[in-house]
Short mmCIF file of C-alpha atoms in Angstrom, two decimals:
data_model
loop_
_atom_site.label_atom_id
_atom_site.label_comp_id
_atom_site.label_asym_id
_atom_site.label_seq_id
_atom_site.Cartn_x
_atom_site.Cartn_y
_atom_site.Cartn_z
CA UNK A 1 -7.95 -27.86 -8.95
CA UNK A 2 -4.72 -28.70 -7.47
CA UNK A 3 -4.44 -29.72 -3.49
CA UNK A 4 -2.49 -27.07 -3.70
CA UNK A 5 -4.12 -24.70 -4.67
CA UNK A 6 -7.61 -25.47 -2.50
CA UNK A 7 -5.85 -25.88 0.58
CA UNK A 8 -4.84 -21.92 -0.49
CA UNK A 9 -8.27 -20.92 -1.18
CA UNK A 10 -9.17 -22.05 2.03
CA UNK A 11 -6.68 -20.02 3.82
CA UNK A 12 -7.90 -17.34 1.86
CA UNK A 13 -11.26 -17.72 2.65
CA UNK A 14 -11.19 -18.58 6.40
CA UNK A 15 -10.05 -15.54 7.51
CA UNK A 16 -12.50 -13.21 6.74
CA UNK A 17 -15.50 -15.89 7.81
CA UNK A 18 -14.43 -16.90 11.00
CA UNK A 19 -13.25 -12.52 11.19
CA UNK A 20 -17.43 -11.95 10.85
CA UNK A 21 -18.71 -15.10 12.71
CA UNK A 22 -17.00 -13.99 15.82
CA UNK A 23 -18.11 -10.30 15.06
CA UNK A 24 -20.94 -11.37 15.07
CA UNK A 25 -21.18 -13.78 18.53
CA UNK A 26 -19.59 -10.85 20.25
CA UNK A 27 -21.98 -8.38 19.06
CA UNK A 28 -24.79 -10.79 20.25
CA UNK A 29 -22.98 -10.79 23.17
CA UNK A 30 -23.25 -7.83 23.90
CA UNK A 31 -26.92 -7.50 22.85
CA UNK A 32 -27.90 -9.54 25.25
CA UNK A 33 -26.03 -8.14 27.87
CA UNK A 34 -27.92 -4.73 27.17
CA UNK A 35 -31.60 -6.71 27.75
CA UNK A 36 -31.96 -6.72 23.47
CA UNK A 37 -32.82 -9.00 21.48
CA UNK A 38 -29.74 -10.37 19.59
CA UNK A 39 -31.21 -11.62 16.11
CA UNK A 40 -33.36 -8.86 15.24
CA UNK A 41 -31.03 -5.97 14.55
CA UNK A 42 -29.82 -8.11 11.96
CA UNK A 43 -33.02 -8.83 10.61
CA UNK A 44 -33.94 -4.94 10.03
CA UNK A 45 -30.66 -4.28 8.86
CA UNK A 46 -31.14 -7.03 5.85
CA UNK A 47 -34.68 -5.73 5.28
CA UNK A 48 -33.43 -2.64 4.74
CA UNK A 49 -30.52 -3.97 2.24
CA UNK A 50 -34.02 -5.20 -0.07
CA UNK A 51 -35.20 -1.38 -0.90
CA UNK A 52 -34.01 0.32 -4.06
CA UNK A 53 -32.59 3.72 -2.38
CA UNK A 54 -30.35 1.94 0.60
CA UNK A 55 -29.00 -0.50 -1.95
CA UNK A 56 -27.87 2.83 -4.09
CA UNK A 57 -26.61 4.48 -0.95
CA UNK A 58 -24.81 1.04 -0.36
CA UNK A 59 -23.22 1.06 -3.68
CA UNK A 60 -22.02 5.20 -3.69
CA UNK A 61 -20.57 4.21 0.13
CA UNK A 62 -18.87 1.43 -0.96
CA UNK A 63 -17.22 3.45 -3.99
CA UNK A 64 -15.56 5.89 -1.51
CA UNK A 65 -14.22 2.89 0.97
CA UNK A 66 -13.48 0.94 -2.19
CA UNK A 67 -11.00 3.61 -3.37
CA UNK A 68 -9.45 4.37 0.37
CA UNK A 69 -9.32 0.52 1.01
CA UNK A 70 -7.31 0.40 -2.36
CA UNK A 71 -5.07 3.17 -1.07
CA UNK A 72 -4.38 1.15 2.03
CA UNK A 73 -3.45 -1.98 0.90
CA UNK A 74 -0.73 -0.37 -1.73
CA UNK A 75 1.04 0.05 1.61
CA UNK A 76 0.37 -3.39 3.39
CA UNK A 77 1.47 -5.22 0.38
CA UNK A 78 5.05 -3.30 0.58
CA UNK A 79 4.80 -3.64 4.54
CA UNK A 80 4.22 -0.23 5.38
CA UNK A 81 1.02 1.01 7.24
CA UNK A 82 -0.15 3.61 5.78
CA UNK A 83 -2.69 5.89 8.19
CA UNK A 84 -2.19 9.00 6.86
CA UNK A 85 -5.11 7.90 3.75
CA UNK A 86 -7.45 10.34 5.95
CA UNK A 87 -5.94 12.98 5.80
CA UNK A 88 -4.27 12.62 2.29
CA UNK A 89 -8.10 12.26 0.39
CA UNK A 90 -9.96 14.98 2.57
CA UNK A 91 -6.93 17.33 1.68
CA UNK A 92 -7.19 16.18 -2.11
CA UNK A 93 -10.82 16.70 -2.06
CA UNK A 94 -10.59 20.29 -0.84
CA UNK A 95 -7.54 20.81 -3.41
CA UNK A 96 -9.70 19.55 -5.89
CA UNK A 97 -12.89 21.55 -4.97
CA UNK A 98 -10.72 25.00 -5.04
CA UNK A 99 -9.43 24.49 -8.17
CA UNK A 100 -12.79 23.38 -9.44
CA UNK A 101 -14.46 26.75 -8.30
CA UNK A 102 -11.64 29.15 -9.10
CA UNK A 103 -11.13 27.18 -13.24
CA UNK A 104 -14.21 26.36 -15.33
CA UNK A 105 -12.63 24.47 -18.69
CA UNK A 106 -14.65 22.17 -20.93
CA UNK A 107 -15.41 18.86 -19.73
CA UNK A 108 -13.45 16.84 -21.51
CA UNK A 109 -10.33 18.86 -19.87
CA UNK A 110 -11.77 20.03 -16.44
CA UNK A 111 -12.24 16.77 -15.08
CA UNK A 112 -8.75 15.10 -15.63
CA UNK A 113 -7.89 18.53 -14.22
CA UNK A 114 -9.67 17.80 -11.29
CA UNK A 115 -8.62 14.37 -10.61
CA UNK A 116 -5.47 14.57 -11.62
CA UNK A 117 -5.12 17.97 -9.10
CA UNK A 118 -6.35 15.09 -6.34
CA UNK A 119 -3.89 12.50 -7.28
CA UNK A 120 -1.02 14.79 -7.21
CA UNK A 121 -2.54 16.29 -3.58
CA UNK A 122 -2.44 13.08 -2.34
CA UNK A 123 1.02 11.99 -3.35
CA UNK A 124 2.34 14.65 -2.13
CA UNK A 125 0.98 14.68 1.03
CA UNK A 126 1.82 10.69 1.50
CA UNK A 127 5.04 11.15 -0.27
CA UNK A 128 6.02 13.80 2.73
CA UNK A 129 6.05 10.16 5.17
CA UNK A 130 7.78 8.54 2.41
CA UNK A 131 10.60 10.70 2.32
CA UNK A 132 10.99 11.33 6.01
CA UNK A 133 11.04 7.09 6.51
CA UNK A 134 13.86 6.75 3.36
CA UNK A 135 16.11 9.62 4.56
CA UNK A 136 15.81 9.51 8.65
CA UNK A 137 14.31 6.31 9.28
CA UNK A 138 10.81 7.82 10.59
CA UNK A 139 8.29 5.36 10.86
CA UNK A 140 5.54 5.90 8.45
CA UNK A 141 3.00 5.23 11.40
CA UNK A 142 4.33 8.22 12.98
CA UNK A 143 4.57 10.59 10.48
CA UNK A 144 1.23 9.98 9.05
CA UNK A 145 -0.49 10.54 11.86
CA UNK A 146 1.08 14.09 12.85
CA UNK A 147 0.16 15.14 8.76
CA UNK A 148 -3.70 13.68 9.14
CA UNK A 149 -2.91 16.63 12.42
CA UNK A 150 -1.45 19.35 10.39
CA UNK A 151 -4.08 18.52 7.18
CA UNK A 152 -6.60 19.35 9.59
CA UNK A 153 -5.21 22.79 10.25
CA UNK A 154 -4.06 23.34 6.72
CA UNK A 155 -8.12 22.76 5.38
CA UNK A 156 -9.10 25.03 8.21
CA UNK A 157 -6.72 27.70 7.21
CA UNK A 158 -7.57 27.01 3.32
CA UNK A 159 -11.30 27.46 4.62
CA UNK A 160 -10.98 30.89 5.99
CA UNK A 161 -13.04 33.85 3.68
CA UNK A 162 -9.46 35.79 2.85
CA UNK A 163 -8.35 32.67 1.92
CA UNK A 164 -10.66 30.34 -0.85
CA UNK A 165 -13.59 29.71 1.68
CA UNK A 166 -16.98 30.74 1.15
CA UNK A 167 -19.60 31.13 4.64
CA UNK A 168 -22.99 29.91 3.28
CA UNK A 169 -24.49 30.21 7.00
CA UNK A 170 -22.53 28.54 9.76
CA UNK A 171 -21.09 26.10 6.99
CA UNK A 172 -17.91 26.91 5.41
CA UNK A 173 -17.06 25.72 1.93
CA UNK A 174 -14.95 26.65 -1.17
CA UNK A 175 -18.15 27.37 -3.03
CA UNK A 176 -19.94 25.48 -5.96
CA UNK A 177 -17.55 24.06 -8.54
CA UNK A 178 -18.16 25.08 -12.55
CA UNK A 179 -20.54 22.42 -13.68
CA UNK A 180 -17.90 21.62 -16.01
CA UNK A 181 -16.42 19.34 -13.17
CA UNK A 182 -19.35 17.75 -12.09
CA UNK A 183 -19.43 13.84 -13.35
CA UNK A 184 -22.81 12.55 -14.43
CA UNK A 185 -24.59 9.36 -12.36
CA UNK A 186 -26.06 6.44 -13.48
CA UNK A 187 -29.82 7.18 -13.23
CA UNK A 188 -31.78 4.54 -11.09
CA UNK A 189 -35.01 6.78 -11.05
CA UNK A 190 -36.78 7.08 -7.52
CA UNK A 191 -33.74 5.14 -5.81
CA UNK A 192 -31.74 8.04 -6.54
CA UNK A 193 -28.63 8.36 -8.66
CA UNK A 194 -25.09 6.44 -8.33
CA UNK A 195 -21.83 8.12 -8.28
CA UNK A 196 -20.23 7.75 -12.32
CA UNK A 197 -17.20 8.02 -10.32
CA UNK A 198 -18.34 4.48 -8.68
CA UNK A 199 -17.33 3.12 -12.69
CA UNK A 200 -13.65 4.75 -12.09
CA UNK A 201 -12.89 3.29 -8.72
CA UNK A 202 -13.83 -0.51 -10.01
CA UNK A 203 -11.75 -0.12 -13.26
CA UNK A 204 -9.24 1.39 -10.69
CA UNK A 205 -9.61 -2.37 -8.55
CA UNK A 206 -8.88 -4.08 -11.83
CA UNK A 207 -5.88 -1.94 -12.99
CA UNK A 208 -4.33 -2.50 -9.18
CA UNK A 209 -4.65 -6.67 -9.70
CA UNK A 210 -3.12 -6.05 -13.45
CA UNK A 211 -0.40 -4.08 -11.64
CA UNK A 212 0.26 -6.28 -8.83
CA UNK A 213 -0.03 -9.78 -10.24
CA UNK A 214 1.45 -8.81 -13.87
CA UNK A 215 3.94 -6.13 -13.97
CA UNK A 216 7.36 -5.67 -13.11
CA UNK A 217 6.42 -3.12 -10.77
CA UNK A 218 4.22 -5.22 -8.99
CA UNK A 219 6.51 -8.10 -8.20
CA UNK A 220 9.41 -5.44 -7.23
CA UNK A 221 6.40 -4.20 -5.06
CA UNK A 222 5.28 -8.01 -3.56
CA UNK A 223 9.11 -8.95 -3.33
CA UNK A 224 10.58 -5.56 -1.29
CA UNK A 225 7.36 -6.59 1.00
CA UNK A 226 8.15 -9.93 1.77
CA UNK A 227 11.84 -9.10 2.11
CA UNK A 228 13.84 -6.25 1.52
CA UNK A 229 17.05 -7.92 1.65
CA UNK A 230 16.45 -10.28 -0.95
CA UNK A 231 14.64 -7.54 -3.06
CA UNK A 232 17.81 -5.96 -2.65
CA UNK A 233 19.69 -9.19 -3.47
CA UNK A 234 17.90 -9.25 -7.05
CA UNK A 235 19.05 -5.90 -7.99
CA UNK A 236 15.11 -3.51 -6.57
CA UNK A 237 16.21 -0.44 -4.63
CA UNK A 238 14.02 -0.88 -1.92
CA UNK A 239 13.83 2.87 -0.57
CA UNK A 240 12.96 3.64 -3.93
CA UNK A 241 10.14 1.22 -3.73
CA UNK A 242 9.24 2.99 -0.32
CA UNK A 243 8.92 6.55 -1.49
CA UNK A 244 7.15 5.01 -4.79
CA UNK A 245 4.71 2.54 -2.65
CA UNK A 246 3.86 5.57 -0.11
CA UNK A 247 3.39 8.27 -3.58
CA UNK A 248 1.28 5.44 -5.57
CA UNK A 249 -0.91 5.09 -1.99
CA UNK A 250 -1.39 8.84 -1.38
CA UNK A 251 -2.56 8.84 -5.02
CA UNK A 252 -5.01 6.37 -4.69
CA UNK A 253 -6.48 7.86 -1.49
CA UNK A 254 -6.48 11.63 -3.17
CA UNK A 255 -9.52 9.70 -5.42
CA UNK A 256 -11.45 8.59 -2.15
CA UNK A 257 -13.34 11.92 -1.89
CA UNK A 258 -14.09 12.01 -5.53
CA UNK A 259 -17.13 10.23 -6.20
CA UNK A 260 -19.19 12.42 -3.65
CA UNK A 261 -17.63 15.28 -4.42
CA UNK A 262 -18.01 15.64 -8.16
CA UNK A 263 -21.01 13.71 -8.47
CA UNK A 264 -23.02 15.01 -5.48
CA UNK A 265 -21.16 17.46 -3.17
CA UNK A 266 -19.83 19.76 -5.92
CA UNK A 267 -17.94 21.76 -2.85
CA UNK A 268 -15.70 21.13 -0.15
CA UNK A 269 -17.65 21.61 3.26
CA UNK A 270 -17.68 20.94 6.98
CA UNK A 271 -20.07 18.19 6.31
CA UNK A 272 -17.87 16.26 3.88
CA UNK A 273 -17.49 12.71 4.75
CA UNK A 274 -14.57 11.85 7.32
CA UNK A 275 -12.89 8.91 8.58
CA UNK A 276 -13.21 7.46 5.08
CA UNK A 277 -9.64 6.47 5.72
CA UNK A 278 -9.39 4.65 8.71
CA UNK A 279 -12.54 2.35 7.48
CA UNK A 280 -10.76 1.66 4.95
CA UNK A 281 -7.80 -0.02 6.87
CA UNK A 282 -10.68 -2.54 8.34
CA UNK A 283 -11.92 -3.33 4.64
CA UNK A 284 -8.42 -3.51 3.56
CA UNK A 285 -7.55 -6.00 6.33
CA UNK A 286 -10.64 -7.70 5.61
CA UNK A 287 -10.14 -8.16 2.21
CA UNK A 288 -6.68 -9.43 2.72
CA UNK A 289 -5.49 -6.95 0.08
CA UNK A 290 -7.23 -8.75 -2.74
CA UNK A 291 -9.45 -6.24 -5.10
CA UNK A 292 -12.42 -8.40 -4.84
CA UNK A 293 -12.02 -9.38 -1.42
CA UNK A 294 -11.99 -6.14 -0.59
CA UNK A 295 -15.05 -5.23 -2.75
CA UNK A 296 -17.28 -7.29 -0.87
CA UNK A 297 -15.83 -6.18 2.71
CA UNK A 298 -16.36 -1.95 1.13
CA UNK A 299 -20.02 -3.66 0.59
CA UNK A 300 -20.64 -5.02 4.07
CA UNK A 301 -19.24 -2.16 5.33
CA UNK A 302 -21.07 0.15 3.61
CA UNK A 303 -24.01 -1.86 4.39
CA UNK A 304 -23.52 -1.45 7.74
CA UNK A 305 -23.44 2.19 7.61
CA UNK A 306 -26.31 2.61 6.26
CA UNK A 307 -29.09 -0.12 7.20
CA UNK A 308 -27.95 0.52 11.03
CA UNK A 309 -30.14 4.30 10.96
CA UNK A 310 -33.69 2.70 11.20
CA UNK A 311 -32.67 0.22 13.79
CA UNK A 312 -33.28 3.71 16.41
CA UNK A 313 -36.87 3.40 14.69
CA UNK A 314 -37.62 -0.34 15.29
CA UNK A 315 -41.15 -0.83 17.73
CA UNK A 316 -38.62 -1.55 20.40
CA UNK A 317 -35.64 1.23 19.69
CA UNK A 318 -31.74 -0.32 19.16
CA UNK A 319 -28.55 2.09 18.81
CA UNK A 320 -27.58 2.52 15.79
CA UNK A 321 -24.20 2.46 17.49
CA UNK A 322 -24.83 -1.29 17.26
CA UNK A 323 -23.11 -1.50 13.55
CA UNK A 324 -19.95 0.55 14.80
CA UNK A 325 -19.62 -1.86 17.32
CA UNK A 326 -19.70 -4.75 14.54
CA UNK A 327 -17.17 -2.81 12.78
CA UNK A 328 -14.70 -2.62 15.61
CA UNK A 329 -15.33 -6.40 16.51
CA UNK A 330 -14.27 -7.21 12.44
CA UNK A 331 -11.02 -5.43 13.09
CA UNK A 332 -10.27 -7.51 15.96
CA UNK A 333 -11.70 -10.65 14.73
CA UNK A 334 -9.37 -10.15 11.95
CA UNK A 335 -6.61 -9.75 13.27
CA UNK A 336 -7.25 -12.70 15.58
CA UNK A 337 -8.31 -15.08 12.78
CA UNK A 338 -5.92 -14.06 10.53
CA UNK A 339 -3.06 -15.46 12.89
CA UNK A 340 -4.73 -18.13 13.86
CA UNK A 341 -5.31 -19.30 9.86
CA UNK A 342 -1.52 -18.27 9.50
CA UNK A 343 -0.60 -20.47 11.85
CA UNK A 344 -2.81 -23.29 11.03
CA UNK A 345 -1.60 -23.27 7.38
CA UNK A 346 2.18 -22.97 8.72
CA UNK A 347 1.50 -26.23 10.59
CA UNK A 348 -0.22 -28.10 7.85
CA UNK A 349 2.43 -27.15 5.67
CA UNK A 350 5.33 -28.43 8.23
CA UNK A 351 3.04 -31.53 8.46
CA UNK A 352 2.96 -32.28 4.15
CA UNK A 353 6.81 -31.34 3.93
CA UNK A 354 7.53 -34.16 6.68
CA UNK A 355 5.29 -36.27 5.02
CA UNK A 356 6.86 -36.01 2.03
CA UNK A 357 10.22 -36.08 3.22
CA UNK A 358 9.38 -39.78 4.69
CA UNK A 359 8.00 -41.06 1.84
CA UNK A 360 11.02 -40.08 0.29
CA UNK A 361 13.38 -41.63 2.82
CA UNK A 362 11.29 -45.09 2.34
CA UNK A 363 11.77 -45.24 -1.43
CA UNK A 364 14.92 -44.20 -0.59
CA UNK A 365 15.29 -47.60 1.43
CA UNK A 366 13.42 -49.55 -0.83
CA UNK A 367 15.86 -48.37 -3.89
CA UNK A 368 18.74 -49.00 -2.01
CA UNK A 369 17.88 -52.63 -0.74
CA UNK A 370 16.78 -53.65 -4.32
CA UNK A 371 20.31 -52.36 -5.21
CA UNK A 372 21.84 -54.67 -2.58
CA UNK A 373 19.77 -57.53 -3.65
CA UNK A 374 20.66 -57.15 -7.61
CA UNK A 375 24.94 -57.06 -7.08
CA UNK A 376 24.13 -60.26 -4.26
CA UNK A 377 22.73 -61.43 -7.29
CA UNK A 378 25.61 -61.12 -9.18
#
């Protein structure tokens, strides 16, 4: 491998490991600071990572932040933040459930109904931002904030009897969807069963690096990120690639709610999983955009999540609390780090360029004397 090339592996790598060491000093910090013992929440949490039915729980977690993760970083890598993925998949998931309860086709139709129903939610929910940022210059921060607002509203509305919900007690849903839509697991016997949809969202990561790394698309994508004006330059529209990055995004995230909700759920309901979205921003960032990178930060995450419930049932009690804690300390660990690598790799590269530069001027020199030495010759 190149010097090159390591010394980029390294920056890509740093990040995220000095992002989780100091996540987890800090955390230990504040352990202590409590009167707890800092090592052994850890130590229960990766005890519980060794039994059959966490790691499954792990996995199905992971799916779901996988997917919003991916939905995320379509935005970063065109420079635009979007925080509206919450809002976008719980929206698509509801969408998705209604038309599931109200349409019972075959399979083989009823489910690319139902996903594609979520994609199309999504997108058009995210593409609402996109439009508003290309025509009136409103930041997509903004304006995906107020919609996560007004999706809130528009589910409770959608929930209401007269409407599509169904009461089953004080819970309200859209009612079971035709078993039709419902995708089968992978069976892992008395560990449980994990989400087929789990399959989708990792030949989903691989599709987004095929996309990204060799398509035209993709480098439009990469280039109107890095600069607009030069995208511009070299002929890419770059509000197109706006409205195209935000629709793309909002289609991703419209798939976040899927795997629980066709392979578990099978209706829409106040106990749904939320705040899928804004997890996924800190696996996204954690990942550095990168499919597998972020695979293994959904995992940690995800193992967090779920390993951090018996820690309130240790011989001496912890809060469970403890792992959102971590989780906050990644995010600003990461952002910390990742500067700090930035700027690290800006100076080593400053440092090689003027190296090179005076080796250059020296042969140079040395070229230049020999010259004067051969016409003296002469």
């Amino acid at each position: 491998m190149k010097k090159f090339d390591k010394e980029r592996v390294l920056l890509a790598v740093a990040g995220p490991v000095i992002a989780l060491v100091v996540a987890v000093a800090l955390t230990s910090v504040v352990l202590v600071a409590s009167g707890k013992n800092p090592v052994e929440p850890y130590q229960l949490m990766f005890e519980q990572a060794t039994y059959s039915d966490i790691q499954v729980l792990i996995i199905n977690q992971a799916g779901m932040y996988y997917l919003a993760a991916l939905a995320v970083a379509i935005g970063f890598r065109m420079n635009l933040f979007n925080i509206g993925v919450d809002g976008q998949y719980q929206l698509a998931a509801m969408a998705a459930a209604i038309v599931g309860t109200h349409i019972a086709l075959p399979a083989v139709l009823q489910i690319p109904l139902l996903v594609l129903t979520a994609v199309l939610t999504g997108a058009f929910w995210s593409g609402i931002a996109g439009v508003l940022k290309v025509t009136r210059g409103v930041s997509e921060v903004v304006a995906t904030i107020m919609l996560n607002a007004i999706s809130t509203s528009v589910i409770a509305y959608l929930w209401l009897p007269s409407v599509f919900g169904v009461k089953i007690g004080n819970n309200n849903t859209t009612g079971e969807m035709a078993k039709s839509g419902w995708v089968p697991g992978i069976d892992m016997g008395p560990a449980g069963e994990i989400y087929g949809f789990t399959i989708v969202a990792v030949l989903l990561g691989i599709g987004y690096w095929v996309v990204l790394n060799r398509t035209r698309f993709g480098f439009d994508l990469r280039a109107s990120g890095a600069s607009e004006t030069a995208a511009a330059a070299s002929g890419v529209d770059p509000k197109r690639m706006v409205l195209t990055a935000m629709l793309v995004s909002g289609g991703m995230a419209g798939l976040a709610g899927l795997p629980i909700l066709l392979g578990a759920s099978h209706t829409y309901s106040a106990t749904f999983p939320t705040t899928l979205g804004f997890t996924g921003i800190t696996i996204a960032l954690l990942g550095r955009n990168n499919p597998v990178g972020i695979a293994f930060a959904a995992l940690l995450i995800a193992w967090l999540d779920k390993a951090s419930p018996e820690l309130e049932f240790a011989p001496v009690p912890y809060d469970k609390e403890i792992a959102v804690i971590m989780q906050g300390l990644i995010v600003l660990a990461v952002v910390v780090s990742y500067e700090a690598v930035r700027t690290w790799g800006l100076r080593r590269q400053q440092r090689r360029v003027g190296a090179e530069l005076a080796a250059g001027h020296v042969l140079g020199a040395s070229a230049d004397h020999n010259t004067e030495k051969e016409v003296a010759g002469r």
